[in-house]
Short mmCIF file of C-alpha atoms and ligand atoms in Angstrom, two decimals:
data_model
loop_
_atom_site.label_atom_id
_atom_site.label_comp_id
_atom_site.label_asym_id
_atom_site.label_seq_id
_atom_site.Cartn_x
_atom_site.Cartn_y
_atom_site.Cartn_z
CA UNK K 1 -14.70 -67.24 -63.03
CA UNK K 2 -16.04 -71.03 -64.82
CA UNK K 3 -19.54 -70.70 -65.54
CA UNK K 4 -20.81 -68.53 -62.27
CA UNK K 5 -18.27 -70.19 -59.47
CA UNK K 6 -14.65 -69.21 -58.60
CA UNK K 7 -11.66 -71.61 -58.64
CA UNK K 8 -9.35 -72.80 -56.75
CA UNK K 9 -6.18 -74.34 -57.47
CA UNK K 10 -3.92 -75.68 -54.96
CA UNK K 11 -0.73 -79.12 -55.02
CA UNK K 12 0.87 -81.15 -53.17
CA UNK K 13 4.37 -82.66 -53.76
CA UNK K 14 4.43 -86.11 -54.53
CA UNK K 15 7.89 -86.57 -52.39
CA UNK K 16 7.60 -88.46 -49.20
CA UNK K 17 4.84 -89.56 -46.48
CA UNK K 18 2.23 -86.97 -46.18
CA UNK K 19 1.61 -85.39 -42.36
CA UNK K 20 -1.07 -84.60 -40.10
CA UNK K 21 0.46 -81.55 -41.70
CA UNK K 22 -0.53 -81.62 -45.05
CA UNK K 23 -3.79 -83.17 -44.03
CA UNK K 24 -4.24 -80.33 -41.18
CA UNK K 25 -2.89 -77.80 -42.99
CA UNK K 26 -4.38 -78.37 -46.17
CA UNK K 27 -6.17 -80.99 -47.81
CA UNK K 28 -9.19 -80.67 -44.71
CA UNK K 29 -9.53 -77.61 -46.55
CA UNK K 30 -9.69 -78.58 -49.91
CA UNK K 31 -12.88 -80.96 -48.51
CA UNK K 32 -14.25 -78.86 -47.13
CA UNK K 33 -13.96 -75.68 -49.98
CA UNK K 34 -14.94 -78.47 -53.02
CA UNK K 35 -18.36 -77.37 -52.95
CA UNK K 36 -18.59 -73.79 -54.00
CA UNK K 37 -15.81 -73.57 -55.97
CA UNK K 38 -15.08 -75.29 -58.97
CA UNK K 39 -11.16 -77.16 -58.33
CA UNK K 40 -8.17 -78.26 -59.49
CA UNK K 41 -6.39 -80.24 -56.83
CA UNK K 42 -2.72 -80.71 -58.34
CA UNK K 43 0.14 -83.65 -57.72
CA UNK K 44 2.79 -81.28 -58.33
CA UNK K 45 5.38 -84.47 -59.91
CA UNK K 46 7.55 -80.98 -61.78
CA UNK K 47 8.49 -79.80 -58.72
CA UNK K 48 9.11 -83.15 -57.34
CA UNK K 49 12.72 -83.12 -59.08
CA UNK K 50 14.02 -79.99 -57.34
CA UNK K 51 15.34 -82.09 -55.30
CA UNK K 52 16.83 -86.07 -56.64
CA UNK K 53 14.20 -88.92 -56.99
CA UNK K 54 14.19 -92.46 -57.50
CA UNK K 55 11.99 -92.84 -60.61
CA UNK K 56 9.63 -95.92 -59.31
CA UNK K 57 9.49 -94.36 -56.10
CA UNK K 58 8.15 -91.04 -57.62
CA UNK K 59 5.57 -93.05 -59.83
CA UNK K 60 4.55 -95.19 -56.37
CA UNK K 61 3.95 -91.44 -54.33
CA UNK K 62 2.36 -89.57 -57.21
CA UNK K 63 -0.50 -92.11 -57.90
CA UNK K 64 -0.51 -92.40 -54.21
CA UNK K 65 -1.26 -89.20 -53.50
CA UNK K 66 -3.44 -89.24 -55.78
CA UNK K 67 -5.63 -91.67 -54.27
CA UNK K 68 -5.54 -89.82 -51.58
CA UNK K 69 -6.61 -87.10 -52.51
CA UNK K 70 -9.93 -88.38 -53.04
CA UNK K 71 -9.70 -90.41 -49.99
CA UNK K 72 -9.29 -87.56 -48.31
CA UNK K 73 -13.11 -86.46 -49.43
CA UNK K 74 -13.43 -84.93 -52.78
CA UNK K 75 -14.79 -85.93 -55.15
CA UNK K 76 -12.87 -86.87 -58.76
CA UNK K 77 -15.81 -87.07 -60.63
CA UNK K 78 -16.68 -83.69 -59.91
CA UNK K 79 -13.29 -82.06 -59.02
CA UNK K 80 -10.11 -82.04 -61.31
CA UNK K 81 -7.28 -84.17 -59.30
CA UNK K 82 -4.39 -84.67 -62.13
CA UNK K 83 -1.06 -85.14 -62.23
CA UNK K 84 1.06 -81.25 -63.06
CA UNK K 85 3.30 -83.59 -65.60
CA UNK K 86 0.50 -84.62 -67.73
CA UNK K 87 -0.62 -80.62 -68.82
CA UNK K 88 2.69 -79.54 -70.34
CA UNK K 89 1.21 -76.11 -69.70
CA UNK K 90 2.47 -75.73 -66.87
CA UNK K 91 6.35 -75.53 -67.82
CA UNK K 92 5.16 -73.31 -70.84
CA UNK K 93 3.40 -70.82 -68.08
CA UNK K 94 6.50 -71.84 -65.99
CA UNK K 95 8.98 -69.97 -68.75
CA UNK K 96 7.25 -67.15 -69.50
CA UNK K 97 7.31 -65.71 -66.16
CA UNK K 98 10.71 -66.85 -65.74
CA UNK K 99 10.87 -63.61 -68.24
CA UNK K 100 8.96 -62.35 -65.55
CA UNK K 101 10.34 -63.04 -62.52
CA UNK K 102 13.66 -61.17 -60.89
CA UNK K 103 16.70 -63.25 -58.90
CA UNK K 104 17.01 -60.31 -55.71
CA UNK K 105 12.53 -62.34 -55.92
CA UNK K 106 13.77 -65.66 -55.92
CA UNK K 107 16.78 -64.77 -53.42
CA UNK K 108 15.06 -63.71 -50.34
CA UNK K 109 12.66 -67.07 -50.46
CA UNK K 110 12.96 -68.74 -47.25
CA UNK K 111 11.79 -72.47 -48.69
CA UNK K 112 14.96 -71.96 -51.03
CA UNK K 113 17.00 -70.86 -48.50
CA UNK K 114 15.61 -73.71 -46.50
CA UNK K 115 16.61 -76.44 -49.17
CA UNK K 116 19.62 -75.54 -49.94
CA UNK K 117 20.64 -75.68 -47.13
CA UNK K 118 19.48 -78.57 -46.97
CA UNK K 119 20.75 -80.35 -50.19
CA UNK K 120 24.08 -78.10 -50.64
CA UNK K 121 24.89 -80.93 -53.06
CA UNK K 122 22.07 -79.74 -55.67
CA UNK K 123 21.13 -76.56 -55.90
CA UNK K 124 20.36 -76.21 -58.92
CA UNK K 125 18.32 -73.65 -60.63
CA UNK K 126 14.87 -76.21 -60.66
CA UNK K 127 15.14 -75.03 -56.94
CA UNK K 128 15.15 -71.98 -56.96
CA UNK K 129 12.61 -70.71 -59.95
CA UNK K 130 10.77 -73.48 -58.48
CA UNK K 131 8.41 -70.47 -56.80
CA UNK K 132 8.05 -69.57 -60.63
CA UNK K 133 6.30 -72.84 -61.50
CA UNK K 134 3.98 -72.76 -58.57
CA UNK K 135 2.98 -69.54 -60.10
CA UNK K 136 2.52 -71.08 -63.09
CA UNK K 137 0.25 -73.33 -61.92
CA UNK K 138 -2.16 -71.23 -60.21
CA UNK K 139 -1.83 -68.65 -62.67
CA UNK K 140 -3.20 -70.96 -65.77
CA UNK K 141 -6.66 -71.91 -64.37
CA UNK K 142 -7.35 -68.23 -63.63
CA UNK K 143 -7.42 -69.59 -59.42
CA UNK K 144 -9.55 -67.31 -57.01
CA UNK K 145 -8.31 -68.53 -53.79
CA UNK K 146 -5.36 -71.20 -53.08
CA UNK K 147 -5.87 -73.51 -49.78
CA UNK K 148 -2.25 -73.77 -48.33
CA UNK K 149 -0.85 -74.41 -44.95
CA UNK K 150 0.82 -70.99 -43.97
CA UNK K 151 4.35 -72.20 -44.99
CA UNK K 152 3.87 -71.10 -48.42
CA UNK K 153 2.10 -67.68 -47.68
CA UNK K 154 5.50 -65.83 -49.05
CA UNK K 155 5.27 -68.40 -51.80
CA UNK K 156 1.56 -67.49 -53.29
CA UNK K 157 2.30 -63.90 -52.88
CA UNK K 158 5.67 -64.03 -55.23
CA UNK K 159 2.78 -65.07 -57.40
CA UNK K 160 0.41 -62.62 -56.64
CA UNK K 161 3.21 -59.63 -57.74
CA UNK K 162 3.59 -61.62 -61.01
CA UNK K 163 0.33 -61.28 -61.45
CA UNK K 164 0.33 -57.81 -60.91
CA UNK K 165 3.65 -56.84 -63.00
CA UNK K 166 2.26 -59.35 -66.07
CA UNK K 167 -0.94 -57.89 -65.61
CA UNK K 168 0.60 -53.58 -65.49
CA UNK K 169 2.53 -54.72 -69.04
CA UNK K 170 -0.17 -56.60 -71.06
CA UNK K 171 -3.45 -55.29 -69.25
CA UNK K 172 -5.64 -58.23 -67.41
CA UNK K 173 -4.71 -61.36 -68.26
CA UNK K 174 -4.81 -63.04 -64.57
CA UNK K 175 -7.05 -62.87 -61.63
CA UNK K 176 -4.76 -61.51 -58.69
CA UNK K 177 -5.42 -65.11 -56.50
CA UNK K 178 -6.11 -65.05 -52.59
CA UNK K 179 -5.16 -67.72 -50.00
CA UNK K 180 -7.08 -68.96 -48.20
CA UNK K 181 -5.88 -70.10 -44.31
CA UNK K 182 -7.95 -72.23 -42.15
CA UNK K 183 -8.39 -71.33 -39.26
CA UNK K 184 -6.76 -74.14 -37.51
CA UNK K 185 -4.20 -76.04 -38.66
CA UNK K 186 -2.41 -73.75 -41.01
CA UNK K 187 1.34 -74.38 -39.37
CA UNK K 188 0.98 -77.82 -37.04
CA UNK K 189 4.66 -78.21 -35.42
CA UNK K 190 6.65 -81.54 -34.60
CA UNK K 191 5.71 -83.00 -31.68
CA UNK K 192 9.40 -83.05 -31.17
CA UNK K 193 10.55 -79.40 -31.84
CA UNK K 194 7.11 -77.66 -31.79
CA UNK K 195 10.02 -74.16 -33.50
CA UNK K 196 9.74 -76.32 -36.80
CA UNK K 197 7.22 -77.35 -38.56
CA UNK K 198 5.52 -81.20 -38.73
CA UNK K 199 7.09 -82.35 -42.01
CA UNK K 200 7.46 -84.90 -44.98
CA UNK K 201 11.41 -84.53 -44.59
CA UNK K 202 11.94 -85.14 -41.05
CA UNK K 203 14.17 -87.29 -39.95
CA UNK K 204 12.80 -87.83 -36.89
CA UNK K 205 9.77 -89.80 -37.93
CA UNK K 206 8.53 -89.65 -34.04
CA UNK K 207 7.63 -85.72 -34.63
CA UNK K 208 5.46 -86.70 -37.23
CA UNK K 209 2.29 -88.55 -37.82
CA UNK K 210 1.86 -90.33 -41.57
CA UNK K 211 -1.51 -90.37 -42.90
CA UNK K 212 -1.50 -94.22 -43.45
CA UNK K 213 -0.04 -94.47 -39.45
CA UNK K 214 -1.41 -96.79 -37.78
CA UNK K 215 -3.42 -96.25 -34.19
CA UNK K 216 -0.64 -97.62 -32.19
CA UNK K 217 2.22 -95.68 -33.93
CA UNK K 218 -0.04 -92.33 -33.81
CA UNK K 219 -0.56 -93.10 -30.12
CA UNK K 220 2.54 -93.58 -28.92
CA UNK K 221 3.58 -90.98 -31.11
CA UNK K 222 1.11 -88.56 -28.27
CA UNK K 223 1.90 -90.13 -25.84
CA UNK K 224 6.29 -88.97 -27.14
CA UNK K 225 5.15 -85.59 -27.69
CA UNK K 226 7.38 -82.91 -26.34
CA UNK K 227 5.81 -80.25 -23.97
CA UNK K 228 7.10 -78.66 -20.37
CA UNK K 229 7.28 -78.81 -16.65
CA UNK K 230 4.17 -75.77 -16.41
CA UNK K 231 1.73 -78.72 -16.70
CA UNK K 232 -1.54 -76.84 -16.93
CA UNK K 233 -3.58 -77.04 -20.15
CA UNK K 234 -3.50 -73.10 -22.15
CA UNK K 235 -2.53 -71.94 -25.13
CA UNK K 236 0.28 -69.62 -25.02
CA UNK K 237 3.41 -68.61 -27.01
CA UNK K 238 5.84 -70.06 -23.78
CA UNK K 239 3.55 -73.68 -24.29
CA UNK K 240 4.83 -73.88 -27.74
CA UNK K 241 4.35 -77.75 -27.49
CA UNK K 242 0.91 -77.75 -25.65
CA UNK K 243 -0.02 -75.12 -28.88
CA UNK K 244 0.60 -77.20 -31.04
CA UNK K 245 -1.65 -80.09 -29.58
CA UNK K 246 -4.12 -77.48 -28.65
CA UNK K 247 -3.92 -76.84 -32.82
CA UNK K 248 -4.15 -80.31 -33.25
CA UNK K 249 -7.06 -81.53 -31.33
CA UNK K 250 -9.43 -78.34 -32.78
CA UNK K 251 -8.29 -78.37 -35.48
CA UNK K 252 -9.96 -82.51 -35.66
CA UNK K 253 -12.61 -81.42 -33.69
CA UNK K 254 -13.79 -78.37 -34.84
CA UNK K 255 -13.41 -77.15 -31.43
CA UNK K 256 -11.91 -73.48 -30.68
CA UNK K 257 -8.89 -73.55 -27.99
CA UNK K 258 -11.25 -71.74 -25.64
CA UNK K 259 -13.49 -74.71 -25.53
CA UNK K 260 -10.54 -77.33 -25.03
CA UNK K 261 -8.79 -75.49 -22.26
CA UNK K 262 -12.09 -75.58 -20.52
CA UNK K 263 -12.82 -79.29 -21.71
CA UNK K 264 -9.25 -79.40 -19.93
CA UNK K 265 -9.46 -77.40 -17.22
CA UNK K 266 -7.63 -79.10 -14.26
CA UNK K 267 -6.42 -82.22 -15.92
CA UNK K 268 -2.64 -82.96 -16.76
CA UNK K 269 -0.62 -83.78 -20.05
CA UNK K 270 -1.34 -87.56 -18.88
CA UNK K 271 -5.13 -87.36 -19.79
CA UNK K 272 -4.42 -84.35 -22.99
CA UNK K 273 -1.87 -86.31 -24.92
CA UNK K 274 -3.82 -89.19 -25.65
CA UNK K 275 -6.42 -87.46 -26.16
CA UNK K 276 -5.41 -85.51 -29.05
CA UNK K 277 -3.98 -88.78 -30.33
CA UNK K 278 -7.27 -90.12 -30.49
CA UNK K 279 -8.71 -87.27 -32.00
CA UNK K 280 -6.28 -88.28 -34.55
CA UNK K 281 -6.95 -91.19 -34.71
CA UNK K 282 -10.88 -90.92 -35.21
CA UNK K 283 -9.63 -88.09 -38.20
CA UNK K 284 -8.22 -90.73 -40.38
CA UNK K 285 -10.12 -93.55 -39.92
CA UNK K 286 -12.45 -93.39 -42.95
CA UNK K 287 -9.04 -91.82 -44.73
CA UNK K 288 -7.18 -94.41 -44.08
CA UNK K 289 -10.17 -97.05 -45.27
CA UNK K 290 -10.94 -95.49 -48.41
CA UNK K 291 -7.93 -95.80 -49.39
CA UNK K 292 -6.77 -99.35 -49.19
CA UNK K 293 -10.20 -99.82 -50.62
CA UNK K 294 -9.82 -97.44 -53.79
CA UNK K 295 -5.42 -99.71 -54.03
CA UNK K 296 -7.64 -102.38 -55.70
CA UNK K 297 -9.88 -100.01 -57.91
CA UNK K 298 -7.28 -99.47 -60.32
CA UNK K 299 -9.31 -99.58 -63.89
CA UNK K 300 -10.74 -96.79 -62.48
CA UNK K 301 -8.18 -94.46 -61.08
CA UNK K 302 -6.37 -95.02 -64.74
CA UNK K 303 -9.77 -93.09 -66.36
CA UNK K 304 -9.84 -90.98 -63.73
CA UNK K 305 -6.21 -89.83 -64.16
CA UNK K 306 -6.92 -89.76 -68.60
CA UNK K 307 -10.24 -87.44 -67.86
CA UNK K 308 -8.85 -85.03 -65.59
CA UNK K 309 -5.94 -84.56 -67.25
CA UNK K 310 -7.58 -83.58 -70.45
CA UNK K 311 -10.13 -81.31 -68.80
CA UNK K 312 -7.00 -79.39 -67.37
CA UNK K 313 -4.82 -79.19 -70.83
CA UNK K 314 -8.60 -78.14 -71.76
CA UNK K 315 -9.08 -74.89 -69.47
CA UNK K 316 -5.19 -74.09 -69.19
CA UNK K 317 -5.01 -73.95 -72.76
CA UNK K 318 -7.37 -70.90 -72.87
CA UNK K 319 -5.24 -69.02 -70.59
CA UNK K 320 -1.74 -70.51 -71.82
CA UNK K 321 -2.95 -69.89 -75.59
CA UNK K 322 -3.67 -66.04 -74.34
CA UNK K 323 -0.25 -64.88 -72.62
CA UNK K 324 1.12 -66.57 -75.63
CA UNK K 325 -0.85 -64.23 -78.20
CA UNK K 326 0.03 -60.94 -75.17
CA UNK K 327 3.49 -61.30 -75.50
CA UNK K 328 3.69 -61.84 -79.58
CA UNK K 329 4.41 -65.47 -80.02
CA UNK K 330 3.61 -66.04 -83.42
CA UNK K 331 -0.21 -67.68 -83.95
CA UNK K 332 -0.37 -71.32 -85.00
CA UNK K 333 -2.10 -72.01 -88.08
CA UNK K 334 -4.89 -74.86 -88.04
P1 TYM A 1 4.16 -79.23 -49.62
O1 TYM A 1 4.08 -80.68 -50.85
O2 TYM A 1 5.20 -78.88 -48.82
O3 TYM A 1 2.74 -79.03 -48.58
C1 TYM A 1 1.37 -79.53 -49.26
C2 TYM A 1 0.31 -78.17 -48.33
O4 TYM A 1 0.39 -78.83 -47.18
C3 TYM A 1 0.59 -77.80 -46.12
N1 TYM A 1 1.96 -77.73 -45.43
C4 TYM A 1 1.58 -77.72 -43.38
N2 TYM A 1 0.08 -77.10 -43.36
C5 TYM A 1 0.23 -77.57 -41.91
N3 TYM A 1 1.16 -76.96 -40.85
C6 TYM A 1 2.51 -78.00 -41.58
N4 TYM A 1 3.07 -78.78 -40.45
C7 TYM A 1 2.65 -78.21 -42.58
N5 TYM A 1 3.27 -79.11 -44.31
C8 TYM A 1 2.80 -78.61 -45.17
C9 TYM A 1 1.57 -76.98 -46.54
O5 TYM A 1 1.35 -75.08 -47.46
C10 TYM A 1 1.14 -77.82 -48.91
O6 TYM A 1 -0.46 -76.25 -48.71
N6 TYM A 1 5.20 -75.52 -52.85
C11 TYM A 1 3.95 -76.85 -52.70
C12 TYM A 1 3.30 -77.38 -53.95
C13 TYM A 1 2.52 -76.73 -54.77
C14 TYM A 1 1.22 -75.59 -54.59
C15 TYM A 1 1.75 -74.94 -55.87
C16 TYM A 1 0.33 -75.63 -53.82
C17 TYM A 1 2.79 -76.29 -56.16
N7 TYM A 1 2.14 -75.47 -56.74
C18 TYM A 1 -0.13 -74.70 -56.29
C19 TYM A 1 -0.52 -74.25 -54.31
C20 TYM A 1 -0.74 -73.78 -55.36
C21 TYM A 1 4.57 -77.97 -51.93
O7 TYM A 1 5.27 -77.55 -51.66
O8 TYM A 1 3.46 -77.18 -50.34
#
């Protein structure tokens, strides 16, 4: 709690171009929850270097990501939008939590298994302890709620396990966070392979809608989306492609799957696919316009970056000092 408000923390990696999955699974919910909580929305640039990055490109992507948070509708004066690398407490707490996390737990993480298969030439220790840094992000702010997509659920569970383990030794130090998963959009799949999640790093760019894709590109990708030969619009496991399109349509229009199935009853995929495309285009348009406007506001964005880094450091230091004291690090002499 800060004052009488509960605390929300979430973050995104500054790698690749954000996809519709990132938006519908996370960012959209960040916006809708912002007023109810004291919020920390982090650009997790430290997580990004678990795979090799071009320095200039990383810097640019991190700034674009921060602007996208704002463009999506998060007011940076009321919500703490900041870079992870500007707040040293993340790395410091991560080190401490590393000493309370077991190798076996980390070995079970599916993201680690996937990423080490994909980057077999660079299975570094950072990739392995990635979830510990994520736990540090969340626990540092005593977050009550963490809005994420379903693919992050396992990381949230290990965060809770680490926090509980620490608390059982040292008393009530950390708040145990809860995940928040939206009703629609918590798991958006690739348009080209509906069994695979839509991902920034997918080599087949037709499978992903990027937030900055222009309307023609979005419409073309939806028209090419892989479906099935059943031919009717129904929400079930067997029609994974159509089910994904229904999820996307629901998340963009705030309708339920039942309403969508009724709306398109008797209609074919040729009509449904462009309708989904149009819903996405109109959902993304205000965000894209605002992003282009913010690109010109250099001084304003710089002041947000500076002020919010200070705010995040202030709150995170409170937890960090408490943890350091509990585990027996010598007190600072003032
Ligand atoms: P990242 O950067 O991969 O994704 C950012 C957010 O987008 C969600 N997401 C999706 N949701 C639905 N469908 C999809 N296809 C899809 N793809 C991505 C993710 O679930 C996530 O919410 N480890 C995190 C970043 C992180 C973090 C944190 C998150 C670091 N520290 C602390 C929360 C709290 C990650 O790699 O997300």
